[in-house]
Short mmCIF file of N, CA and C in Angstrom, two decimals:
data_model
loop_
_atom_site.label_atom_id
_atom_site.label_comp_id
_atom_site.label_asym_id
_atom_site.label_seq_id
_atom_site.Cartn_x
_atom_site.Cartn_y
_atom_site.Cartn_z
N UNK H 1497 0.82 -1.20 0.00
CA UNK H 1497 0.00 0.00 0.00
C UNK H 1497 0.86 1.26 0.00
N UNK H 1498 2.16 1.25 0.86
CA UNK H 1498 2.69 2.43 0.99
C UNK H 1498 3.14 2.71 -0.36
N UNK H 1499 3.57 1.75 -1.46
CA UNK H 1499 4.30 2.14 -2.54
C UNK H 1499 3.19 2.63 -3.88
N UNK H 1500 2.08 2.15 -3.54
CA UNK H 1500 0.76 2.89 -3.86
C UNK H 1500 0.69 3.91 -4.00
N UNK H 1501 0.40 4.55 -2.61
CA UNK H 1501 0.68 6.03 -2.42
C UNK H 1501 1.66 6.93 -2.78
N UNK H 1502 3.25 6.43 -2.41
CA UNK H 1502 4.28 7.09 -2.97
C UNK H 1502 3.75 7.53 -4.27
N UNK H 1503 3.46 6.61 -5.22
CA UNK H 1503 3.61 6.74 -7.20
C UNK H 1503 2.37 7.21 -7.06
N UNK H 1504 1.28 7.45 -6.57
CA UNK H 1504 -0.07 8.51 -6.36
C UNK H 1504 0.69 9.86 -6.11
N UNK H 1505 1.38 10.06 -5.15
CA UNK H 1505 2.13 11.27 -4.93
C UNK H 1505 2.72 11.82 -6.23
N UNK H 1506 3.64 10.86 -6.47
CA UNK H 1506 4.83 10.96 -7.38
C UNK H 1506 4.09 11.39 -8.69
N UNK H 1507 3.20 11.03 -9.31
CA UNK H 1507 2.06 11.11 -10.32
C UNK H 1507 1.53 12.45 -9.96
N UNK H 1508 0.90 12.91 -8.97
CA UNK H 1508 0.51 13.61 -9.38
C UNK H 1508 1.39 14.77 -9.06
N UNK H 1509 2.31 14.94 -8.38
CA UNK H 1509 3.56 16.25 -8.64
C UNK H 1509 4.06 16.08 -9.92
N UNK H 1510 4.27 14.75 -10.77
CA UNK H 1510 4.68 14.92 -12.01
C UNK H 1510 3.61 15.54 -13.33
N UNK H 1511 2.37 14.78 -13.02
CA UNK H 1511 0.92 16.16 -13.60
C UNK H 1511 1.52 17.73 -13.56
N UNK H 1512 1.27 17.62 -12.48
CA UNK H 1512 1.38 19.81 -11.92
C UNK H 1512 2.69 20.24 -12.86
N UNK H 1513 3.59 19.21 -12.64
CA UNK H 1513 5.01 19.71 -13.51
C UNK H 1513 4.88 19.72 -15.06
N UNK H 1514 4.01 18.92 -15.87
CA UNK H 1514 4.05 18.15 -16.79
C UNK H 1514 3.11 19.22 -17.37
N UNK H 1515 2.15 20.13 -17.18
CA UNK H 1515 1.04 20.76 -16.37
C UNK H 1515 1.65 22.37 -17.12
N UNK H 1516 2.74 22.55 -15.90
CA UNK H 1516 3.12 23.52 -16.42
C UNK H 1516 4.05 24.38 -17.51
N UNK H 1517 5.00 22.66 -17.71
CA UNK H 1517 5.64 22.82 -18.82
C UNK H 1517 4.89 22.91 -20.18
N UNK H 1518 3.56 22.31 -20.12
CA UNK H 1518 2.63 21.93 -21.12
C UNK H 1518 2.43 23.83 -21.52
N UNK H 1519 2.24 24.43 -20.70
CA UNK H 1519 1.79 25.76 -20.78
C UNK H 1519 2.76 26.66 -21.06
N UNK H 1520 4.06 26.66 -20.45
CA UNK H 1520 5.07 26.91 -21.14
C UNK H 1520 5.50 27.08 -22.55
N UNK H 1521 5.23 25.40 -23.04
CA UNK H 1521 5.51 25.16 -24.66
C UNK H 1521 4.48 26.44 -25.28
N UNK H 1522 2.79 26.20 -24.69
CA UNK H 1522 1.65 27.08 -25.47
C UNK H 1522 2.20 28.64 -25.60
N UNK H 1523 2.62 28.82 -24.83
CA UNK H 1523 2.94 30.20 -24.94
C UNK H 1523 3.80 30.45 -26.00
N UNK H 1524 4.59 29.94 -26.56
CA UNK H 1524 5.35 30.06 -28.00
C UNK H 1524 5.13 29.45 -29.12
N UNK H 1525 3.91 28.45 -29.31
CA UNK H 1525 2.91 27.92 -30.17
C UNK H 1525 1.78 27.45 -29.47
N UNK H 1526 1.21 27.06 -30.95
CA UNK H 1526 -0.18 26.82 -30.47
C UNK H 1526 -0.47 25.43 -29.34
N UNK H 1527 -2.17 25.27 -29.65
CA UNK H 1527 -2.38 24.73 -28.09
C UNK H 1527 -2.82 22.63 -29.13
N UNK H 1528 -2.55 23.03 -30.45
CA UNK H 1528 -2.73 21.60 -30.92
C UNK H 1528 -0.70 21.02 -31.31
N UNK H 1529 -0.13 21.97 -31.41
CA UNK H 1529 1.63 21.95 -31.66
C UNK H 1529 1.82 21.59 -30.44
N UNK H 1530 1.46 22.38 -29.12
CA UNK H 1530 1.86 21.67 -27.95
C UNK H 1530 1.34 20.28 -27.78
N UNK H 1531 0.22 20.10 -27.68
CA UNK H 1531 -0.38 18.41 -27.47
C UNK H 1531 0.63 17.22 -28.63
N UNK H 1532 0.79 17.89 -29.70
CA UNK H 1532 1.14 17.17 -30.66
C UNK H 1532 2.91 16.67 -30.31
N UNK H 1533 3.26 17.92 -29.68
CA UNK H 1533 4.82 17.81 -29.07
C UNK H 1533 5.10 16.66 -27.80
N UNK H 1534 4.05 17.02 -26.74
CA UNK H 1534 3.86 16.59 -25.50
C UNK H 1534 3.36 14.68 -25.92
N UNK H 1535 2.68 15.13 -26.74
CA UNK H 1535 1.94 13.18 -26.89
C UNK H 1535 2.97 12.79 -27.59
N UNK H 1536 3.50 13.38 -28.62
CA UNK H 1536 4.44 12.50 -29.35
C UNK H 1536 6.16 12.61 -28.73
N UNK H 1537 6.63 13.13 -27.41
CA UNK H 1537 7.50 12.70 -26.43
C UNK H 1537 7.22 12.03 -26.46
N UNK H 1538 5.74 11.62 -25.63
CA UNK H 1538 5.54 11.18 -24.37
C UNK H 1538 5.48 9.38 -25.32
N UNK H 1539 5.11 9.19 -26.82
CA UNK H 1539 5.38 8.29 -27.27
C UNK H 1539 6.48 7.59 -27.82
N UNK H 1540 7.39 8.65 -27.99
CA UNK H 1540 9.14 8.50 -27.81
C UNK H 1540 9.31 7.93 -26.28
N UNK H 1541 9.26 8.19 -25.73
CA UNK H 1541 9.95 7.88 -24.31
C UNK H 1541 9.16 6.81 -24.20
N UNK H 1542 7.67 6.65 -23.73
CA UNK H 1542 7.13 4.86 -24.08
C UNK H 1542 7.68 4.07 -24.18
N UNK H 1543 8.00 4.09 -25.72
CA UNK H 1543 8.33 3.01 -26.69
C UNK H 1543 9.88 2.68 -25.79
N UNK H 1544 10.93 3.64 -25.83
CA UNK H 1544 11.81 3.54 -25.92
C UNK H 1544 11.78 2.58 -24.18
N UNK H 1545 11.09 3.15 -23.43
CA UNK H 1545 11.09 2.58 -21.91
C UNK H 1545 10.88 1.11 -22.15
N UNK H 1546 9.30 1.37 -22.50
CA UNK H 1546 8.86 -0.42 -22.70
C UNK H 1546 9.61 -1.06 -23.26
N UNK H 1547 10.38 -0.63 -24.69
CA UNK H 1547 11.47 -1.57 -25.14
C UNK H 1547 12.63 -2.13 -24.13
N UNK H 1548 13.04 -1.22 -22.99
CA UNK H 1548 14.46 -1.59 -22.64
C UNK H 1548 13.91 -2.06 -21.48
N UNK H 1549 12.81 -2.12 -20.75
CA UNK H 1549 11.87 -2.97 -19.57
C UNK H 1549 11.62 -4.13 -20.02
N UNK H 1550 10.24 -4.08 -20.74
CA UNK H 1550 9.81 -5.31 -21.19
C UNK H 1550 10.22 -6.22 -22.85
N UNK H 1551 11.02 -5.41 -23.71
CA UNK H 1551 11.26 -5.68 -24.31
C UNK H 1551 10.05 -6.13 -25.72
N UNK H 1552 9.97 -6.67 -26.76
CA UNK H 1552 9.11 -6.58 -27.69
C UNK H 1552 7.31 -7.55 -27.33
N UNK H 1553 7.76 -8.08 -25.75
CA UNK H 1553 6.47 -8.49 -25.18
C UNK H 1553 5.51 -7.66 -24.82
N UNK H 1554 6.04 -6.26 -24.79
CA UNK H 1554 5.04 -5.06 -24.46
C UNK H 1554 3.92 -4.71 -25.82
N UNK H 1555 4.24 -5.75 -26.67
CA UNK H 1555 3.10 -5.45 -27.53
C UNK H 1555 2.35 -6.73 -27.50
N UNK H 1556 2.51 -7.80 -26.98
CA UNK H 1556 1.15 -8.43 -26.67
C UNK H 1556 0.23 -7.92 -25.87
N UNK H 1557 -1.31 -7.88 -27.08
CA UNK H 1557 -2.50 -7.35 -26.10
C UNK H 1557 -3.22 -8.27 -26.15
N UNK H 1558 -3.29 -8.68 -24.91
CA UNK H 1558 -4.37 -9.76 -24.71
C UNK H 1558 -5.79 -9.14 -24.01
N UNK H 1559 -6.68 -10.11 -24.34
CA UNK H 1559 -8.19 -10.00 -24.04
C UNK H 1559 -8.38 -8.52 -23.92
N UNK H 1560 -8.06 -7.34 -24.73
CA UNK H 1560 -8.13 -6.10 -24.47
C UNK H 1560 -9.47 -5.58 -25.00
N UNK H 1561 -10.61 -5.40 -24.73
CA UNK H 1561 -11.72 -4.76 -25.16
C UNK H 1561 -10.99 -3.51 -26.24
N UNK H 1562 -11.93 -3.73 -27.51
CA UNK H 1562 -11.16 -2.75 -28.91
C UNK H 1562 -11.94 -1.24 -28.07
N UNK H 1563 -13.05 -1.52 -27.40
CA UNK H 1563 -12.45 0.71 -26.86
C UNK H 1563 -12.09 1.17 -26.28
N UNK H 1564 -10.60 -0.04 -25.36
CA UNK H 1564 -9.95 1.04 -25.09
C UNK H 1564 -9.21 1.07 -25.84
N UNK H 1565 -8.80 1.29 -27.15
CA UNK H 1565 -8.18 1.55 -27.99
C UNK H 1565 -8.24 3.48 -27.89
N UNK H 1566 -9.21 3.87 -27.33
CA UNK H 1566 -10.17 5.53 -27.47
C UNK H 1566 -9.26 6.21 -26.28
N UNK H 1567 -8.42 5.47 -25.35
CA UNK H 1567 -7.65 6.40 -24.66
C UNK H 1567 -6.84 7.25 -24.93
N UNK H 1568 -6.07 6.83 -25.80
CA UNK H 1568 -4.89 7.28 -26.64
C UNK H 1568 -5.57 8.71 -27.12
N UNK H 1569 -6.92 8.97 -27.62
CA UNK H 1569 -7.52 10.03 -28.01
C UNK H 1569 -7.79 10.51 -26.77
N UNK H 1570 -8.21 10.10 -25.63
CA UNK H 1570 -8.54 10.72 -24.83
C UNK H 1570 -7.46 11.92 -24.18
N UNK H 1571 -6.37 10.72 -24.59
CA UNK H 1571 -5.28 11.99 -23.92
C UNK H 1571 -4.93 12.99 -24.59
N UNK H 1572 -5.32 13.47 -26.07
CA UNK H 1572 -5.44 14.68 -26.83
C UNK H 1572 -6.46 15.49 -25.92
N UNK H 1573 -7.65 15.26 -25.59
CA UNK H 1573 -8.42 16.30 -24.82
C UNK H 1573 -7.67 16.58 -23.23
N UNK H 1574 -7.20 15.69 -22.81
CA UNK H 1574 -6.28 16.15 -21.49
C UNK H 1574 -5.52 17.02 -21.88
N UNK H 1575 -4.32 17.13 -22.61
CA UNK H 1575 -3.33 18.09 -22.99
C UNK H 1575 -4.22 19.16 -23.39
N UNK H 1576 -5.20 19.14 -24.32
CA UNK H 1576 -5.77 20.07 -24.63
C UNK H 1576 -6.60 21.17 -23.63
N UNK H 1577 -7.36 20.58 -23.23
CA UNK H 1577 -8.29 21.16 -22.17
C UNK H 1577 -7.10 21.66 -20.55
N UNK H 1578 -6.23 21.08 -20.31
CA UNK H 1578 -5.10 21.13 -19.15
C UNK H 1578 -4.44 22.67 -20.25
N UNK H 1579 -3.75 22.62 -20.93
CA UNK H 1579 -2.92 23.95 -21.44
C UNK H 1579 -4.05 24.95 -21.53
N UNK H 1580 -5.47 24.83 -21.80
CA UNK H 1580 -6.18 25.45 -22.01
C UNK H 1580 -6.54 26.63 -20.57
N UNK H 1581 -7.20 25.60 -19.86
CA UNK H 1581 -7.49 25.95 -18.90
C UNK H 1581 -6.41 26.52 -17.73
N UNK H 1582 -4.87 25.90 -18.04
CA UNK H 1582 -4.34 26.88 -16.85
C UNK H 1582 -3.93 28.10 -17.26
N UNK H 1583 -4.11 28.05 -18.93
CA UNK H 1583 -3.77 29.64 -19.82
C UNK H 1583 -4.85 30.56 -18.94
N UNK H 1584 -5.97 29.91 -18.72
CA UNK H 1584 -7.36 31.18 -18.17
C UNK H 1584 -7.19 31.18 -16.73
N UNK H 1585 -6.81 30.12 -16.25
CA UNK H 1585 -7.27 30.17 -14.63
C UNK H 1585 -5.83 30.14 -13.94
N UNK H 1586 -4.49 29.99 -14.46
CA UNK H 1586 -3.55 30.02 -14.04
C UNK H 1586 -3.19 27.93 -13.23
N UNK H 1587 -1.98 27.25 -12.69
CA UNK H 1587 -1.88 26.41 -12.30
C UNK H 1587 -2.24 26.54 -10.88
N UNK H 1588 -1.98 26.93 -10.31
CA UNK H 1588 -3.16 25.91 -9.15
C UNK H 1588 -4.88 25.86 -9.14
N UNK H 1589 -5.25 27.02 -9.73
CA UNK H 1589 -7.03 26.83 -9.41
C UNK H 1589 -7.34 25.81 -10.82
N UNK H 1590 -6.61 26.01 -12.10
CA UNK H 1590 -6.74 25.21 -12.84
C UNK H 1590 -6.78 23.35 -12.60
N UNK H 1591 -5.43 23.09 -11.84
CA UNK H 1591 -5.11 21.95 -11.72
C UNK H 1591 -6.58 21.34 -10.31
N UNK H 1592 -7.16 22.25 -9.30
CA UNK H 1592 -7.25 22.16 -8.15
C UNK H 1592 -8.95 21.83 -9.18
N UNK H 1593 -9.47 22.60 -10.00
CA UNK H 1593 -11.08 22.27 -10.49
C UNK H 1593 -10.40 20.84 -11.31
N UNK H 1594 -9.15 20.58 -11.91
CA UNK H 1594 -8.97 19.33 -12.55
C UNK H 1594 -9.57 18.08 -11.35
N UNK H 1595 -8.56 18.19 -10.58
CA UNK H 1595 -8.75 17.29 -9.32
C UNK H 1595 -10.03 16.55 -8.76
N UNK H 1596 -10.85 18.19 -8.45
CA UNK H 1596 -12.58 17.67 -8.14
C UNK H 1596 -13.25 17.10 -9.42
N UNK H 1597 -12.85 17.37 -10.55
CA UNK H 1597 -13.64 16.56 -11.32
C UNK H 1597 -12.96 14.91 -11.26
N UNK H 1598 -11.78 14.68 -11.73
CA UNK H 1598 -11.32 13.88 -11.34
C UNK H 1598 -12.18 12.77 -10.27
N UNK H 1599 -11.85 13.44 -9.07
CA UNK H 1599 -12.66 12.83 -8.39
C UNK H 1599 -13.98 12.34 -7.83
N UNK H 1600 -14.57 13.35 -8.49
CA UNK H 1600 -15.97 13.32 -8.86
C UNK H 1600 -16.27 12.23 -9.89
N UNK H 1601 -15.58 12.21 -11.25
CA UNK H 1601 -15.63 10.89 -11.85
C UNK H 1601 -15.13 9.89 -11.69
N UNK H 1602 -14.57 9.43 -10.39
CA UNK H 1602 -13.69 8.59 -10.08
C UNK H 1602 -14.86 7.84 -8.98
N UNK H 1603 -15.52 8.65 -8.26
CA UNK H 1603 -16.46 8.31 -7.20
C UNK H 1603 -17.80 7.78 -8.27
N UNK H 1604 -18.11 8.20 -9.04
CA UNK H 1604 -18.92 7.83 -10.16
C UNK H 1604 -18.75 6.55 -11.08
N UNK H 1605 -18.25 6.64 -11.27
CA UNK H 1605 -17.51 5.28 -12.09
C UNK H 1605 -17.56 4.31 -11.03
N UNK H 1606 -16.92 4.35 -10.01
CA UNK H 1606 -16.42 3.01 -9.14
C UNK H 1606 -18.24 2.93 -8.57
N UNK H 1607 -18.95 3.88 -8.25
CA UNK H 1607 -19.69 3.62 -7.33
C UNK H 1607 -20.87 2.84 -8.48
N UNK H 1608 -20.98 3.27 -9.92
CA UNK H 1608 -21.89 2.28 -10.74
C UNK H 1608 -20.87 1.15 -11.36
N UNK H 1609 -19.72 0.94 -10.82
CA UNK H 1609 -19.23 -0.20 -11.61
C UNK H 1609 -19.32 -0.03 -13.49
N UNK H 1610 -19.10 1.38 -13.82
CA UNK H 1610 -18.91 1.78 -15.29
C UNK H 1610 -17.25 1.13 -15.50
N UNK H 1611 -17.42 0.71 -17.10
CA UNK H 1611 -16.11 0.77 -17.63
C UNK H 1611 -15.45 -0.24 -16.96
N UNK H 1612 -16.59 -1.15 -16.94
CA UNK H 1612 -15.71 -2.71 -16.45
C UNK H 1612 -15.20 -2.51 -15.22
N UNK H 1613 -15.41 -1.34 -14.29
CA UNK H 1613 -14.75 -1.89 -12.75
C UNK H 1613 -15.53 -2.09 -11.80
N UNK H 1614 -14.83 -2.78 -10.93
CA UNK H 1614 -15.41 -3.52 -9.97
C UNK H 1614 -15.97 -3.02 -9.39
N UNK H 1615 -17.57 -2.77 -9.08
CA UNK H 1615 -18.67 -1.71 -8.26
C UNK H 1615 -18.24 -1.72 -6.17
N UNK H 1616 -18.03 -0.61 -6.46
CA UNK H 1616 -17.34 0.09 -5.02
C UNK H 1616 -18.85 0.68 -4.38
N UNK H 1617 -18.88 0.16 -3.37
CA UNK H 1617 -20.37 0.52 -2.48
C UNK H 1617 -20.38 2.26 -2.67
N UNK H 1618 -21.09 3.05 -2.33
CA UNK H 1618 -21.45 4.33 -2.27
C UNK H 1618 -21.36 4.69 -1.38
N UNK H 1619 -20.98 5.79 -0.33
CA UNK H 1619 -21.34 6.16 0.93
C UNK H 1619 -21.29 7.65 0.83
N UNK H 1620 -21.59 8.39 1.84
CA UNK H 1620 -22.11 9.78 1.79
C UNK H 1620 -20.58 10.04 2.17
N UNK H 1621 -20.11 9.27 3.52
CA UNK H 1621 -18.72 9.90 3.63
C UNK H 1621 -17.71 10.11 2.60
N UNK H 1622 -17.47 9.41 1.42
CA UNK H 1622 -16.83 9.40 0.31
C UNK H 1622 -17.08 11.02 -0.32
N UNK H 1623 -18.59 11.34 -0.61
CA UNK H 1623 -19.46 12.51 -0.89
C UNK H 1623 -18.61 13.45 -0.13
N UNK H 1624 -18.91 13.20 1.10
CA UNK H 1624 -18.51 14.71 1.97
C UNK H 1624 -16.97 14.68 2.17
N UNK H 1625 -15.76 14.04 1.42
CA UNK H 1625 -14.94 13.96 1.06
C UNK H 1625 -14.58 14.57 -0.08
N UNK H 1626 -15.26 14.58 -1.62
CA UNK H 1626 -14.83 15.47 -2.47
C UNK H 1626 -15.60 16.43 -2.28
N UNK H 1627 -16.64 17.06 -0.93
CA UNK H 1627 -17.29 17.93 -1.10
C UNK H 1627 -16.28 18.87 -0.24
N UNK H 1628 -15.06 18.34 0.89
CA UNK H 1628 -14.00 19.09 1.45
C UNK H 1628 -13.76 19.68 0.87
N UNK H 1629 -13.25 18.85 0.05
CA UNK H 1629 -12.11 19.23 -1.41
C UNK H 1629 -12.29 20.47 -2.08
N UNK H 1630 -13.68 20.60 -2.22
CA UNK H 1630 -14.18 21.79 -3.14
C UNK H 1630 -14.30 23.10 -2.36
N UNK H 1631 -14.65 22.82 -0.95
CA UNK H 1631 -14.91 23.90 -0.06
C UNK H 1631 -13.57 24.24 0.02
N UNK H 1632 -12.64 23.42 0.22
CA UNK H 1632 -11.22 24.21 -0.04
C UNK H 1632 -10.87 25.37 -1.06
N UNK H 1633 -10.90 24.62 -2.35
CA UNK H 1633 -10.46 25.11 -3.00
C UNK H 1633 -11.51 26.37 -3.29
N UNK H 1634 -12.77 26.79 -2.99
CA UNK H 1634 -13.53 27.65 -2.74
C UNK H 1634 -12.94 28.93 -2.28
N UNK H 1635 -12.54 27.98 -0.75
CA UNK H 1635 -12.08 29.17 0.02
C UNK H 1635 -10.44 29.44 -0.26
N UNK H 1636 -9.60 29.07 -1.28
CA UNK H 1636 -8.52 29.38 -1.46
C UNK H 1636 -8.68 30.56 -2.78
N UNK H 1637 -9.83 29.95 -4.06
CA UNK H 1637 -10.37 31.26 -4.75
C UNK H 1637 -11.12 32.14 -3.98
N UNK H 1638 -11.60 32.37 -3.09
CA UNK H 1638 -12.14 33.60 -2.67
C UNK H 1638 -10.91 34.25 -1.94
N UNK H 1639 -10.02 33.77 -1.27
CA UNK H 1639 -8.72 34.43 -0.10
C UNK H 1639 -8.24 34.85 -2.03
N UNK H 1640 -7.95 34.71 -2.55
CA UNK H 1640 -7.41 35.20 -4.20
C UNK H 1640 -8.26 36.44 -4.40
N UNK H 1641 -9.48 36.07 -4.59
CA UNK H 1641 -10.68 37.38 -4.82
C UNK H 1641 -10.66 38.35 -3.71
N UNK H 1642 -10.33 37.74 -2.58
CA UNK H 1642 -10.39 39.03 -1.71
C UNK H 1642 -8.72 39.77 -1.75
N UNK H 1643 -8.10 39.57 -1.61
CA UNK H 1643 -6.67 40.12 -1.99
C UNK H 1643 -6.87 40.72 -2.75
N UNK H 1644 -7.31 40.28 -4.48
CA UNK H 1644 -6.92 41.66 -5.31
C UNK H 1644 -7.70 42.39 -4.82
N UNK H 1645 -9.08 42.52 -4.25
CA UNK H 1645 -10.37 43.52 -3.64
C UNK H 1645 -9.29 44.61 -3.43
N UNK H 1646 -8.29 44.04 -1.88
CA UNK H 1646 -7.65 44.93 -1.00
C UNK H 1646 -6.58 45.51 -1.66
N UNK H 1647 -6.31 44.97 -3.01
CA UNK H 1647 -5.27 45.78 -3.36
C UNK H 1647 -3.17 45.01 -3.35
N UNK H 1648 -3.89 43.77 -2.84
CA UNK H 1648 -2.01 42.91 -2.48
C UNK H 1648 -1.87 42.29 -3.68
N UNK H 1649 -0.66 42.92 -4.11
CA UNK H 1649 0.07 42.41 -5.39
C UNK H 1649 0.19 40.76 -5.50
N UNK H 1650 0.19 40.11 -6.53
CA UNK H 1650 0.18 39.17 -6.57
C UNK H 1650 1.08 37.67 -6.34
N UNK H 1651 2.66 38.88 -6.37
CA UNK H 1651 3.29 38.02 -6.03
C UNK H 1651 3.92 37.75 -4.38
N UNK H 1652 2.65 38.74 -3.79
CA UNK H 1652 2.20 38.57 -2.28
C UNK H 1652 1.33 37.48 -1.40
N UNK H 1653 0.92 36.92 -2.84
CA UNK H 1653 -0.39 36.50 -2.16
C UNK H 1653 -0.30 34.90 -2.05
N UNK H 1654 0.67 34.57 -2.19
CA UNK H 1654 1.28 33.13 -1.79
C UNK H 1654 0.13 31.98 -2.34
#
């Protein structure tokens, strides 16, 4: 379990990083040149990993349902919608509304057993768990909204 968590950690500080370099690239081209840059690394480095890990067994797919073949697209709307959105909302409130949805479809999925997984009981405490989450990040955009109100520069406002 602990090594679970670590690569949960590790994952998602590498997102936020991955996140902001993504936004980086946008700023000196566009927002389909960046995805197109970022996915096609990210399929350089793959290949090249799985080759020197698992070697040419990383292309047996067994019993694989043909939609998830649709991920691979899916991760064009991640890059897309992620550079998009921290261009408007900046990286943390960007990444922080990523998260609650995230988890919001994560509590959704498991709790109807969608998408072939194993149906995870429902409970309210789970609920009032990503409902923390949001009241947080609520009250971290409003402490933002009230600062500029008062006038504290931004690179005050921690």
């Amino acid at each position: 379990m602990i090594i679970g968590i670590v690569l949960a950690i590790t994952a998602g500080a590498l997102v936020s990083l991955q996140t902001i370099f993504n936004s980086k690239v946008n700023e000196h081209t566009g927002s389909w040149s960046t995805t197109t840059l970022v996915l096609g690394m990210g399929f350089i480095a793959s290949l090249l990993m799985g080759l020197l890990l698992e070697g040419t067994g990383m292309f047996q797919l067994r019993h694989m349902q043909a939609w998830y073949w649709v991920s691979g697209a899916i991760g064009v709307g991640v890059v897309i919608c992620l550079v998009q959105a921290i261009k408007r909302l900046g990286p943390t409130y960007g990444i922080s509304i990523v998260l609650i949805s995230q988890l919001g479809c994560a509590l959704l999925f498991d709790s109807l057993g969608w998408l072939g997984l194993e149906k995870v009981t429902f409970s309210f405490t789970k609920l009032i768990g990503v409902l923390v989450i949001v009241a947080g990040i609520l009250i971290f955009k409003l402490t933002k909204f009230e600062d500029a109100k008062e006038g504290i520069p931004q690179e005050q406002r921690g």
